[in-house]
mmCIF file of C-alpha atoms and ligand atoms in Angstrom:
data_model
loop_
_atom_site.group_PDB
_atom_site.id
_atom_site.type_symbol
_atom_site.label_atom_id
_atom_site.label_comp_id
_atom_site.label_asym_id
_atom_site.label_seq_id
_atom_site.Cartn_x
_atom_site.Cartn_y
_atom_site.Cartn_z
ATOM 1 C CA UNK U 543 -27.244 12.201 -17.589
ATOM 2 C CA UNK U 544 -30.943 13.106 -17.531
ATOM 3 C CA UNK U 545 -30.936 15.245 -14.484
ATOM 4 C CA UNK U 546 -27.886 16.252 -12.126
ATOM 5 C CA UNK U 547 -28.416 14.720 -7.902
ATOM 6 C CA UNK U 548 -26.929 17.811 -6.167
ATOM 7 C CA UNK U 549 -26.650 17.389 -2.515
ATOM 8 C CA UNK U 550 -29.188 19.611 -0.775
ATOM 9 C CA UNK U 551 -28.354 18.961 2.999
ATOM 10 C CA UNK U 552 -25.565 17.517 4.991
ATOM 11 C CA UNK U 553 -25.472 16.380 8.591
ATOM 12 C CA UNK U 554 -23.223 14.816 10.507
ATOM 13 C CA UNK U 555 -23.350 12.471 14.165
ATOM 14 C CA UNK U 556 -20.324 11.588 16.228
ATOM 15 C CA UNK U 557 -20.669 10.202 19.589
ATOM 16 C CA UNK U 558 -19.349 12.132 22.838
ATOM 17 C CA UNK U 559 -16.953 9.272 23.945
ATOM 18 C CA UNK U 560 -12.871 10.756 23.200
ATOM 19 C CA UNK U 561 -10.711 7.801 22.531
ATOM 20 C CA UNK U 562 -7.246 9.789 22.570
ATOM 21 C CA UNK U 563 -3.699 8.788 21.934
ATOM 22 C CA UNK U 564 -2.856 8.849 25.912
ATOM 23 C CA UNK U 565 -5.717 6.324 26.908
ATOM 24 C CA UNK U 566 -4.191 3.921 23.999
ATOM 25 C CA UNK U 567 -0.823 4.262 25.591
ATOM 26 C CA UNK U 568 -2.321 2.278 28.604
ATOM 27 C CA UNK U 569 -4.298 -0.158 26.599
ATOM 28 C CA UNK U 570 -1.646 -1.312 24.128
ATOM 29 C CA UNK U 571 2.445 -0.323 23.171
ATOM 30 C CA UNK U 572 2.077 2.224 21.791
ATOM 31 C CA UNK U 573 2.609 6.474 21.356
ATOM 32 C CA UNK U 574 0.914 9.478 21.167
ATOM 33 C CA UNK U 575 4.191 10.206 18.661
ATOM 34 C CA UNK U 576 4.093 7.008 16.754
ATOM 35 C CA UNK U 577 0.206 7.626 16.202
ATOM 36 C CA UNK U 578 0.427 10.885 15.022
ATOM 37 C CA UNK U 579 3.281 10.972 12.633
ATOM 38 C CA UNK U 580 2.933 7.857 11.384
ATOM 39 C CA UNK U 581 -1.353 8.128 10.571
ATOM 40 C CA UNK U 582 -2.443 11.840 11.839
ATOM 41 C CA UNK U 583 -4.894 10.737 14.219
ATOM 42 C CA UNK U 584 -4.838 12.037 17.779
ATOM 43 C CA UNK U 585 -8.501 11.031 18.976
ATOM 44 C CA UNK U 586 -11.257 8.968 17.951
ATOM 45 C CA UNK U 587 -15.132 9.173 18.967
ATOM 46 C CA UNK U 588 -16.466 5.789 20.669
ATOM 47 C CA UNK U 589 -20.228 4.905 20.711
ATOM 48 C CA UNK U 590 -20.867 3.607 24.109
ATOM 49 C CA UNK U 591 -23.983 2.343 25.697
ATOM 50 C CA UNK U 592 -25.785 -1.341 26.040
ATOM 51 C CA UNK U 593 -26.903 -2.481 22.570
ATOM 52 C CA UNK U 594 -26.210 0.636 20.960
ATOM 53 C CA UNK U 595 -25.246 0.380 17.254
ATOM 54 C CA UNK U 596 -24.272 1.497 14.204
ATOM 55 C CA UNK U 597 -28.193 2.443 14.026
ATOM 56 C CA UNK U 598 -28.249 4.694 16.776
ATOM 57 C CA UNK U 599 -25.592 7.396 14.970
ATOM 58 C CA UNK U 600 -26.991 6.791 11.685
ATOM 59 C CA UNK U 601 -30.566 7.757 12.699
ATOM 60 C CA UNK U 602 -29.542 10.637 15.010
ATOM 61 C CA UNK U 603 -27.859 11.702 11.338
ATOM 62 C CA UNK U 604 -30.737 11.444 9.589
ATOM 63 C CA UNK U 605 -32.959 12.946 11.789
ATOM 64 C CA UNK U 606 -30.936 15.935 12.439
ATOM 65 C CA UNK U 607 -30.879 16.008 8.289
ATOM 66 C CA UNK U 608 -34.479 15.858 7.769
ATOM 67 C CA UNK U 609 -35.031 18.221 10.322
ATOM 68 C CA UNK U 610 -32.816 20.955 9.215
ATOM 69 C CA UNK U 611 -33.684 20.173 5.612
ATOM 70 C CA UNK U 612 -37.185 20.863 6.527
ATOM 71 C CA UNK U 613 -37.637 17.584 4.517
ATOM 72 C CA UNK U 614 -41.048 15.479 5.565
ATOM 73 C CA UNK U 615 -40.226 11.975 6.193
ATOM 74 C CA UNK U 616 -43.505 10.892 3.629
ATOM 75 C CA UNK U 617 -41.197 12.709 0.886
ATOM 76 C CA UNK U 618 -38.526 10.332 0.858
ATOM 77 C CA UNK U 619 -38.272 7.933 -1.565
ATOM 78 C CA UNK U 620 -35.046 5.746 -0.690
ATOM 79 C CA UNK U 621 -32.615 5.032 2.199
ATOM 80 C CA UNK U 622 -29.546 3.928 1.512
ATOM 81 C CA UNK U 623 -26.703 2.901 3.556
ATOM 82 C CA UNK U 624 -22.762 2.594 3.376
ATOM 83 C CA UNK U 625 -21.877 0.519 6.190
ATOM 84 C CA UNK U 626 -19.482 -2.613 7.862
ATOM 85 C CA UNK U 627 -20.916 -2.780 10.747
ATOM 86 C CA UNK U 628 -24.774 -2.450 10.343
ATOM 87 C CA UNK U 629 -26.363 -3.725 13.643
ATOM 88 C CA UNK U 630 -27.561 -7.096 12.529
ATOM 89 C CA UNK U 631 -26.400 -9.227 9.585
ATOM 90 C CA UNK U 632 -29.852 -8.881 8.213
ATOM 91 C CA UNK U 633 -32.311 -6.372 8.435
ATOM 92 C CA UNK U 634 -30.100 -3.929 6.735
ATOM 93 C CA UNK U 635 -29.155 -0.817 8.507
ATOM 94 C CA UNK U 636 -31.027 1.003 5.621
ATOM 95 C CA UNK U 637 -34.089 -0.833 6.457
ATOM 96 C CA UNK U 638 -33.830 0.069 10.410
ATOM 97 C CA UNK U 639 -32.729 4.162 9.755
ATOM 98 C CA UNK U 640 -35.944 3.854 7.411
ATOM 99 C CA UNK U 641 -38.404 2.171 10.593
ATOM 100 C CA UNK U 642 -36.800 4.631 12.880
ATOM 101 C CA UNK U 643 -37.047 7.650 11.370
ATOM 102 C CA UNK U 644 -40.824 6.983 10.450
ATOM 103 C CA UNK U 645 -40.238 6.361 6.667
ATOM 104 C CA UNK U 646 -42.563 3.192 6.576
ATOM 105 C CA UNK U 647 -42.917 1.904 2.733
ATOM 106 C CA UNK U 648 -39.808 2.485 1.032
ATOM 107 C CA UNK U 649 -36.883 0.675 -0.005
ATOM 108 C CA UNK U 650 -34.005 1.026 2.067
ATOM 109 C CA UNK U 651 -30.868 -1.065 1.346
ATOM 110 C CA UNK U 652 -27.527 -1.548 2.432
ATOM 111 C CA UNK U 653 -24.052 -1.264 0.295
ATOM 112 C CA UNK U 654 -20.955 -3.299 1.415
ATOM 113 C CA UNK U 655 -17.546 -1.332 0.390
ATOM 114 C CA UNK U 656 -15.961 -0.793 3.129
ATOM 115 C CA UNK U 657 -14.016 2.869 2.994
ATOM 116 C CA UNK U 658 -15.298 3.461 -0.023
ATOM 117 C CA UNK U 659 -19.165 2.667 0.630
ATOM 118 C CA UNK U 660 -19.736 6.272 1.105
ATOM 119 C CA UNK U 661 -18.864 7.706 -2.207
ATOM 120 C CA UNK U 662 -20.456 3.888 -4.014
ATOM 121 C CA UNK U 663 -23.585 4.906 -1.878
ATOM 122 C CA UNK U 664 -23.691 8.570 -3.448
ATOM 123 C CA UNK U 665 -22.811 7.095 -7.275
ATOM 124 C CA UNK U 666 -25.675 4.717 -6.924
ATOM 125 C CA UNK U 667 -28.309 7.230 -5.383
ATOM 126 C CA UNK U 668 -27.307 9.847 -7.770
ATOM 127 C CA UNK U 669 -28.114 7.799 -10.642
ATOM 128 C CA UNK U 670 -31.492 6.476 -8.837
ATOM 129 C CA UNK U 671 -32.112 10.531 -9.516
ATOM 130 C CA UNK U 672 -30.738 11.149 -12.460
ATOM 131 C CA UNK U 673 -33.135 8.531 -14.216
ATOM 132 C CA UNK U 674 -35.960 10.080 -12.559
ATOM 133 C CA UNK U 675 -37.073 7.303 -10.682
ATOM 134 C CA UNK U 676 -36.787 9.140 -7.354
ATOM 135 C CA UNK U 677 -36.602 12.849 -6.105
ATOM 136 C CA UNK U 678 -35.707 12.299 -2.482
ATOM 137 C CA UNK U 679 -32.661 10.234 -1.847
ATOM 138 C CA UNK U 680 -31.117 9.779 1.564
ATOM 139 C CA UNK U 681 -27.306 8.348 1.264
ATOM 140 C CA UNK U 682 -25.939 7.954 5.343
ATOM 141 C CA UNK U 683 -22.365 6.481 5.490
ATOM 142 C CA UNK U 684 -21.883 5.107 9.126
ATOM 143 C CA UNK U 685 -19.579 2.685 11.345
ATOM 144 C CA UNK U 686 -19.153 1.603 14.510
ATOM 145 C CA UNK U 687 -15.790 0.436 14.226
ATOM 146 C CA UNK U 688 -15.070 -0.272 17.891
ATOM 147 C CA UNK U 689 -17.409 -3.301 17.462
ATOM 148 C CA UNK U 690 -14.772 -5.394 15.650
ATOM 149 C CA UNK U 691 -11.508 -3.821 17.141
ATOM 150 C CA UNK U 692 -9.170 -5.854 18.811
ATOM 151 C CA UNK U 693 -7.987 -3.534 21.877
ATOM 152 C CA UNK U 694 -4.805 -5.348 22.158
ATOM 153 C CA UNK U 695 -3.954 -5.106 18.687
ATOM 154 C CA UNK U 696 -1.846 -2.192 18.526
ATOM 155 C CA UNK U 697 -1.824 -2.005 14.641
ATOM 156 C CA UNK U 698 -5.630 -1.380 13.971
ATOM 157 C CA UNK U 699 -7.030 -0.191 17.057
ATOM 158 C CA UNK U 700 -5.637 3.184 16.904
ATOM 159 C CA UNK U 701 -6.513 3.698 13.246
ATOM 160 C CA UNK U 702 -10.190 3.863 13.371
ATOM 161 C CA UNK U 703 -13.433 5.157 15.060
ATOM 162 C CA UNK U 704 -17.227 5.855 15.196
ATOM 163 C CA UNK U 705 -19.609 8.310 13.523
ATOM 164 C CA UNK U 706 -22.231 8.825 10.953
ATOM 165 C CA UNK U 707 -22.913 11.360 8.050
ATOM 166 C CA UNK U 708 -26.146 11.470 5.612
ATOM 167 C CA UNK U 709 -27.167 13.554 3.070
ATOM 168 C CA UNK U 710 -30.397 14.715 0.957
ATOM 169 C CA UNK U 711 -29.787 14.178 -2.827
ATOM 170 C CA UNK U 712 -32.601 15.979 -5.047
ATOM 171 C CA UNK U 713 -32.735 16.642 -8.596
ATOM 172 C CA UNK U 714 -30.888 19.853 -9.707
ATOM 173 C CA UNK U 715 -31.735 22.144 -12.792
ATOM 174 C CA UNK U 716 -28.699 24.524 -12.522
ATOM 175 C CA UNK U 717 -26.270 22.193 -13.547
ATOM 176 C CA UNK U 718 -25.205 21.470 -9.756
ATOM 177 C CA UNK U 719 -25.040 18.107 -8.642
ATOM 178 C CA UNK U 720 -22.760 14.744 -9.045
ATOM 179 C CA UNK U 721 -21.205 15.384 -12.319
ATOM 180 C CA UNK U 722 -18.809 12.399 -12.665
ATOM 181 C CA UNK U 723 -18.406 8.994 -10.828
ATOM 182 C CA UNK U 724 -16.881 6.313 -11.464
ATOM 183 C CA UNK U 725 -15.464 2.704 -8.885
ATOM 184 C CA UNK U 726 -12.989 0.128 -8.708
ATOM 185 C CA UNK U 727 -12.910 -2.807 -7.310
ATOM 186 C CA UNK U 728 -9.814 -5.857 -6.888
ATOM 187 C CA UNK U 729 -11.340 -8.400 -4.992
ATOM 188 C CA UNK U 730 -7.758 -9.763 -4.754
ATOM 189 C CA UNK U 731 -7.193 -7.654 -1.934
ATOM 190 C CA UNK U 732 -9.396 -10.320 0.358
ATOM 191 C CA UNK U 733 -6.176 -11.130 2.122
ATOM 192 C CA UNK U 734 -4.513 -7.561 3.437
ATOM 193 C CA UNK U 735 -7.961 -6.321 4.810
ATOM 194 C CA UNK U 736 -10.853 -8.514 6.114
ATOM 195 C CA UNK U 737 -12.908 -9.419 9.206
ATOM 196 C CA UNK U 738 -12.974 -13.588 8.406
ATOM 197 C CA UNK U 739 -15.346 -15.336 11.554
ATOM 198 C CA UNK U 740 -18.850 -15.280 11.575
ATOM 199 C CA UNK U 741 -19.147 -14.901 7.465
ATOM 200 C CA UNK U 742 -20.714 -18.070 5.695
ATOM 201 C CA UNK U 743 -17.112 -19.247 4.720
ATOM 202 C CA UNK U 744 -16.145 -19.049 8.177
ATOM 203 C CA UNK U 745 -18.567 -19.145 11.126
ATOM 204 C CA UNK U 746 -18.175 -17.734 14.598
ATOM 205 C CA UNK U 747 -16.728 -20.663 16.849
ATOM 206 C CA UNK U 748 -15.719 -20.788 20.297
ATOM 207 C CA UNK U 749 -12.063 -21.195 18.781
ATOM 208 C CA UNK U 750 -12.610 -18.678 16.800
ATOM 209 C CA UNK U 751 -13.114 -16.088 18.788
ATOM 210 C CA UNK U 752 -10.411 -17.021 21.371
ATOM 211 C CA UNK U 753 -8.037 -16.212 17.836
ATOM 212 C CA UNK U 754 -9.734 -12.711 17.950
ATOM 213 C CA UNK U 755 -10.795 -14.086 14.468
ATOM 214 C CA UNK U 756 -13.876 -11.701 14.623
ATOM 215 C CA UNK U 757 -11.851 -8.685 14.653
ATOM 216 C CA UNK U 758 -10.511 -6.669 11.912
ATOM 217 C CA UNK U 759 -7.220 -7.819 10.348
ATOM 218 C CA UNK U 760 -4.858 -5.730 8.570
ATOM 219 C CA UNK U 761 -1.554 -6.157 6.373
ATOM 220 C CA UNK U 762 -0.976 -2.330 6.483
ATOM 221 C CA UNK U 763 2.081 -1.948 4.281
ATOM 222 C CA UNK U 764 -0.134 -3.258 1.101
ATOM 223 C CA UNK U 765 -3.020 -1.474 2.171
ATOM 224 C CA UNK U 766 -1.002 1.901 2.802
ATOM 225 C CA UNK U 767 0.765 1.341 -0.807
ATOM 226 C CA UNK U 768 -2.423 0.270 -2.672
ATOM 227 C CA UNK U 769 -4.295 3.102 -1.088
ATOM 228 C CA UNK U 770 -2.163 5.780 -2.116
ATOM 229 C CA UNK U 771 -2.009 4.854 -5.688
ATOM 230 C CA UNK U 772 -5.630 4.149 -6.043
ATOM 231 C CA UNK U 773 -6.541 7.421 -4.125
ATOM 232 C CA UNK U 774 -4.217 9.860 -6.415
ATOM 233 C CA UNK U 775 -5.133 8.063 -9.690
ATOM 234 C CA UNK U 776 -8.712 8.298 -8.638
ATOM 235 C CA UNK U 777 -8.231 11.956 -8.311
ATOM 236 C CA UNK U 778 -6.655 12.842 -11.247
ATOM 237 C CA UNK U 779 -8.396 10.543 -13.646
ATOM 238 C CA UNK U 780 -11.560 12.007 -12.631
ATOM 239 C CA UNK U 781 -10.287 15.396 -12.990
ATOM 240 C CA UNK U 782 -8.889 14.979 -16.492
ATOM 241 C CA UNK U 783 -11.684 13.372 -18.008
ATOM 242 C CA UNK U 784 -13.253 16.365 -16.678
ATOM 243 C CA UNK U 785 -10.891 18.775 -17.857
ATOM 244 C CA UNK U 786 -10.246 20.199 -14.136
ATOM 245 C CA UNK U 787 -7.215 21.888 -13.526
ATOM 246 C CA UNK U 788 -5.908 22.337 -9.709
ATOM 247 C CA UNK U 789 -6.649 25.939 -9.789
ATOM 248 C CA UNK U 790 -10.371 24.534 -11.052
ATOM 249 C CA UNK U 791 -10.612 22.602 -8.277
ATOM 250 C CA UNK U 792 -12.428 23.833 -5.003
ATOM 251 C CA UNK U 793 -12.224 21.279 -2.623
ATOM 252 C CA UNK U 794 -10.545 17.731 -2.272
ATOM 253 C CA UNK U 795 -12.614 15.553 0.219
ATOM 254 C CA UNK U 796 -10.427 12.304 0.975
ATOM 255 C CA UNK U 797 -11.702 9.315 2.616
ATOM 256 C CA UNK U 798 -10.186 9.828 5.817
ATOM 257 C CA UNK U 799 -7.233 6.772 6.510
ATOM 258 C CA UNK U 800 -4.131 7.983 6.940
ATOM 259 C CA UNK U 801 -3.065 11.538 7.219
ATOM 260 C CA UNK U 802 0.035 10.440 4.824
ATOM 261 C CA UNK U 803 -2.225 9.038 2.451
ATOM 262 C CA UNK U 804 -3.972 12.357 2.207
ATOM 263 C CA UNK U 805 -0.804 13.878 1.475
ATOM 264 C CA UNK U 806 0.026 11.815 -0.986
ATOM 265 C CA UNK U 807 -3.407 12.304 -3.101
ATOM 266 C CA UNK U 808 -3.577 15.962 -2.705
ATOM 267 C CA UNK U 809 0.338 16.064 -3.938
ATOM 268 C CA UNK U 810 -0.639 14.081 -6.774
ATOM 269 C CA UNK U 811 -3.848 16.096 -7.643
ATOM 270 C CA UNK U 812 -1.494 19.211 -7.482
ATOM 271 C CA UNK U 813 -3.510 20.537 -4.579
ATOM 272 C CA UNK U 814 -2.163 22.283 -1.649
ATOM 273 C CA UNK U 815 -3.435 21.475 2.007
ATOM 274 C CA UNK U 816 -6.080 24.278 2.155
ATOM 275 C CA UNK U 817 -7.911 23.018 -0.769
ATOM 276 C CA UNK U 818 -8.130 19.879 1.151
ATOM 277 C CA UNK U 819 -11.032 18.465 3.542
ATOM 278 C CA UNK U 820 -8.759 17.093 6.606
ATOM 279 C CA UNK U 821 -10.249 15.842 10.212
ATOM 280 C CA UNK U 822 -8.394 12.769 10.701
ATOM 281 C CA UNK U 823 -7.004 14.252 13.700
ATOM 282 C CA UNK U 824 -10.811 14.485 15.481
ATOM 283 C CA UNK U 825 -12.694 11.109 14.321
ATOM 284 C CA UNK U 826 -10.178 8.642 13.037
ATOM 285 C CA UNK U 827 -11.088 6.556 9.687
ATOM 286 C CA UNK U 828 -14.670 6.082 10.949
ATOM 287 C CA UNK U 829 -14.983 3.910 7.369
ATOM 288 C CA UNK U 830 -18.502 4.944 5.288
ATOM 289 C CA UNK U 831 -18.594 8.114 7.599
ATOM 290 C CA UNK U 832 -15.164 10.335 6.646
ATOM 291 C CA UNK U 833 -16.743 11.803 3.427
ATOM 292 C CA UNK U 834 -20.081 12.787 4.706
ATOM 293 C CA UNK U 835 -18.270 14.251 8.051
ATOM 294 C CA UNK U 836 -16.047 15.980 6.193
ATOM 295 C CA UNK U 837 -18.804 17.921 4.377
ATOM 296 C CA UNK U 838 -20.232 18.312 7.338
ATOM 297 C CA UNK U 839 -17.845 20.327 9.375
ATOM 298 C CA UNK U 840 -16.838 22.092 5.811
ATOM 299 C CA UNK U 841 -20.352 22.973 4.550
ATOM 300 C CA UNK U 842 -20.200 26.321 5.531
ATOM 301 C CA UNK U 843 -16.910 27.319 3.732
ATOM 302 C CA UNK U 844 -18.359 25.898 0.462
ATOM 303 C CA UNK U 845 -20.038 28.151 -2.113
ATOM 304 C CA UNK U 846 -22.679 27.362 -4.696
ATOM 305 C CA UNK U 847 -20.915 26.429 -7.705
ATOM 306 C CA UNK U 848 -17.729 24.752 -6.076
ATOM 307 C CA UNK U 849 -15.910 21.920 -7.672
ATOM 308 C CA UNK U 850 -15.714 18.928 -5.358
ATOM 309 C CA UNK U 851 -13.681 16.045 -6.014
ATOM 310 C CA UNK U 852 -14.465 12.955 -3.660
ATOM 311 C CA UNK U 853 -11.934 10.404 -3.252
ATOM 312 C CA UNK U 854 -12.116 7.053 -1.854
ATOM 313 C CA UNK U 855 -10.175 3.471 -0.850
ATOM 314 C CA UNK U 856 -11.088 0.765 1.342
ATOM 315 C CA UNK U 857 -11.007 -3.077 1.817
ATOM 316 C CA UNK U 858 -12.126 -5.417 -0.944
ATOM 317 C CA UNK U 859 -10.026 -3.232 -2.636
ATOM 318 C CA UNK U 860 -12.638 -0.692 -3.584
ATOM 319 C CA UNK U 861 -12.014 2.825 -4.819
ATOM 320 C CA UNK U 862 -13.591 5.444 -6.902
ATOM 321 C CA UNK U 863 -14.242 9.144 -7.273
ATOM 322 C CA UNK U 864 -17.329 12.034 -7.628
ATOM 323 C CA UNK U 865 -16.828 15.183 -9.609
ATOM 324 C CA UNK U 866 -19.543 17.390 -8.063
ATOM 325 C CA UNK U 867 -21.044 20.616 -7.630
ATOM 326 C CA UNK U 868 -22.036 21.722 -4.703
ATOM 327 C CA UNK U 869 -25.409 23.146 -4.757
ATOM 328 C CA UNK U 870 -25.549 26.085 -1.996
HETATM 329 N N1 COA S 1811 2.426 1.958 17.954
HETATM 330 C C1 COA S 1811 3.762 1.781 17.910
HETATM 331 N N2 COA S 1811 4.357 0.986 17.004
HETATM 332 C C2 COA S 1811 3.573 0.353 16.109
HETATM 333 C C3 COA S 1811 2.185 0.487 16.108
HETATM 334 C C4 COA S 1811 1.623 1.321 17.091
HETATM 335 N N3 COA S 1811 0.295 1.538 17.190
HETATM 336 N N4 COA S 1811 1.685 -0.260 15.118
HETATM 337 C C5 COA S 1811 2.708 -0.846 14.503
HETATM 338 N N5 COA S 1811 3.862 -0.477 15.107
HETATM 339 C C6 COA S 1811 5.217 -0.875 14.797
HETATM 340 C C7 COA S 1811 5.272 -2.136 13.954
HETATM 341 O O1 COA S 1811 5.186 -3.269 14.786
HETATM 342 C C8 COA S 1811 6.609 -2.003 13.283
HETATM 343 O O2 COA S 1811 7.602 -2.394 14.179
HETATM 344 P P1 COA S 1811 8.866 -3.257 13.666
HETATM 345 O O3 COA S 1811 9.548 -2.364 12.664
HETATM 346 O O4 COA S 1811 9.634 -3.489 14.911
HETATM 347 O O5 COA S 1811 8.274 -4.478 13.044
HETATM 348 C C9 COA S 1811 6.750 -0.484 13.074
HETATM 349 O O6 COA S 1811 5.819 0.121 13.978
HETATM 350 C C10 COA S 1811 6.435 -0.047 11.684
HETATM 351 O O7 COA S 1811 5.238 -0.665 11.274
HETATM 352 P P2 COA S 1811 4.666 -0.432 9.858
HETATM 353 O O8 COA S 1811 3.460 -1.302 9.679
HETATM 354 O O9 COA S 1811 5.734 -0.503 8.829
HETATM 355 O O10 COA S 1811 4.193 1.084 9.994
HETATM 356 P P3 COA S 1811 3.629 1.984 8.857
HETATM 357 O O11 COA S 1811 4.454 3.190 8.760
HETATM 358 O O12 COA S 1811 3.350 1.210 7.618
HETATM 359 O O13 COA S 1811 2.232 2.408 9.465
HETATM 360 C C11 COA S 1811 -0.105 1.919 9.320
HETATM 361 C C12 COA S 1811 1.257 1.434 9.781
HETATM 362 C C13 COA S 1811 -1.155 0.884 9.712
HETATM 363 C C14 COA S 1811 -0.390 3.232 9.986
HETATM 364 C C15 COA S 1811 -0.066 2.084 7.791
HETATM 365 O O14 COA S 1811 0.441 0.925 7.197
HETATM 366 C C16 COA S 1811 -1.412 2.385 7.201
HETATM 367 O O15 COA S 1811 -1.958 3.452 7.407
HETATM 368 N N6 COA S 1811 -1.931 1.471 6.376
HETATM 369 C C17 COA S 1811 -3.176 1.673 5.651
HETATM 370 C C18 COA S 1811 -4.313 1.873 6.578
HETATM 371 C C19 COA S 1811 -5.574 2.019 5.847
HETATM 372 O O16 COA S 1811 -5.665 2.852 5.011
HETATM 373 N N7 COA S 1811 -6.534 1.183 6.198
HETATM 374 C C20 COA S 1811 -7.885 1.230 5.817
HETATM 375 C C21 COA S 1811 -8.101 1.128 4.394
HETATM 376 S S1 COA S 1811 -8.998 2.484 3.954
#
């Protein structure tokens, strides 16, 4: 690579709605014990409000990042987006963040991959750097999940939740930056993990929709099973190729699914809990937004010159991992 994209500024959004394990015990049959051994998750955050999307926490993210990163909005050269649930099926989310928070001119697009769009959003924008085509790179990872939850679907509605994280990617002399990447893909996994009605194969009907059809669906035994391998070869491929030990390691920041999951990656990696970014608990899998949130609420326990290893898996399947350094 030319030029290392370091990460310059990190800011995260999550609405003030709780969603926690009691309220779900009167909306479906379920647990606040089932919940939290069997996933880790004891609340969610829910975006409420009349036509309030996925827009509204992604530009309160990016807003809050420019403004902290003392970053004018004429400086930014590209918007891009990791999202499932952007607020319209065209203009992208990228596009609207971009109107929003007064970047008029510049391209803005969205990327589809699900759990993992985060860390595909950060390979791609980090390259966009590393060429030299841009300096300013904003990468926001966010989902309003609630929008296509079934309520009375015991087996997905407790998993997930809302929220938004961006970052600032800039050019780096000191060797800081995204140092490794690399994604996977099996489109095979269509069937275990998919929202089917209102696509082009399938659009919205009145029968449709009576099925719930426009919800998410979930086979969760092959998505659990498929997750954890992905996730823990992810992590250590990344860190052989880069000759990382465990003890080289800083900081292991999981997409956030499945407590268990977790467990099973940072086992794998050889990394004990401390070493590993964990909020499932708070948010949820809030989808494009784990990573992001979980540098978020961590930035101030990282050091310039820490070893990150980002870890993802979502629908599709897609997976992948970052070997980075974090910049300050
Ligand atoms: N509360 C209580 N019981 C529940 C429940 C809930 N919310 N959801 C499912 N159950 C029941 C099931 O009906 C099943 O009952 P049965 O044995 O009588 O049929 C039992 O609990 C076990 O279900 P199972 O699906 O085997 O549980 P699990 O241990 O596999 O956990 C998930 C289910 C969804 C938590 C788990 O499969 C998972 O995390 N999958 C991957 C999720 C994921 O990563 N998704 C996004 C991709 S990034």
């Amino acid at each position: 690579m030319d030029k290392t994209a370091a990460i310059s500024g990190v800011m995260g959004y999550v609405p003030d709605f709780r969603l926690t394990n009691a309220m779900l015990e009167e909306m479906v049959d379920t647990n606040d014990e089932w919940i939290v051994s069997r996933t880790g998750i004891k609340e969610r955050r829910i975006l409420k409000g009349e036509q309030a999307g996925t827009s509204v926490m992604a530009i309160e993210a990016v807003n809050r990042l420019l403004e902290k990163t003392n970053t004018a909005t004429t400086d930014v050269d590209l918007v891009i987006a990791a999202t499932v649930t952007p607020d319209m099926r065209f203009p992208s989310l990228a596009n609207i963040v971009a109107d929003k928070c007064k970047m008029p001119g510049i391209p803005a697009f969205d990327i589809n991959a699900a759990c993992s769009g985060f860390l595909y959003a950060l390979n791609v924008g980090s390259q966009m750097i590393s060429t030299g085509l841009y300096k300013k790179v904003i990468v926001v990872g966010a989902d309003k999940m609630s929008s296509i939850l079934n309520y009375k679907d015991r087996s997905t509605c407790i998993l997930f939740g809302d929220g938004a994280g961006a970052v600032l990617l800039e050019p780096n002399e000191e060797g800081c930056g995204v140092l490794d990447c690399f994604m996977g893909g099996d489109g095979s996994g269509e069937k275990y993990l998919n929202l089917k009605a209102g696509g082009s194969r399938t659009p919205l009907t009145h029968e449709l929709l009576d099925l719930g059809a426009h919800y998410v669906f979930q086979d969760g035994g092959p998505v659990f099973k498929m997750a954890v391998s992905k996730m823990a070869e992810s992590a250590k491929l990344i860190m052989e190729r880069n000759q990382l030990s465990a003890e080289d390691v800083h900081w292991l920041v999981p997409h956030q699914a499945n407590k268990r999951i977790i467990d099973a990656t940072a086992n794998f990696a050889g990394l004990p809990i401390e070493k590993v970014m964990v909020n499932i608990e708070k948010y949820g899998n809030t989808t494009a937004a784990t990573i992001p949130l979980c540098l978020w609420e961590w930035e101030n326990k990282m050091n310039p010159g820490d070893n990150l290893i980002l870890v993802a898996f979502g629908g599709g399947f897609s997976w992948g991992a970052t070997y980075l350094k974090w910049a300050y």
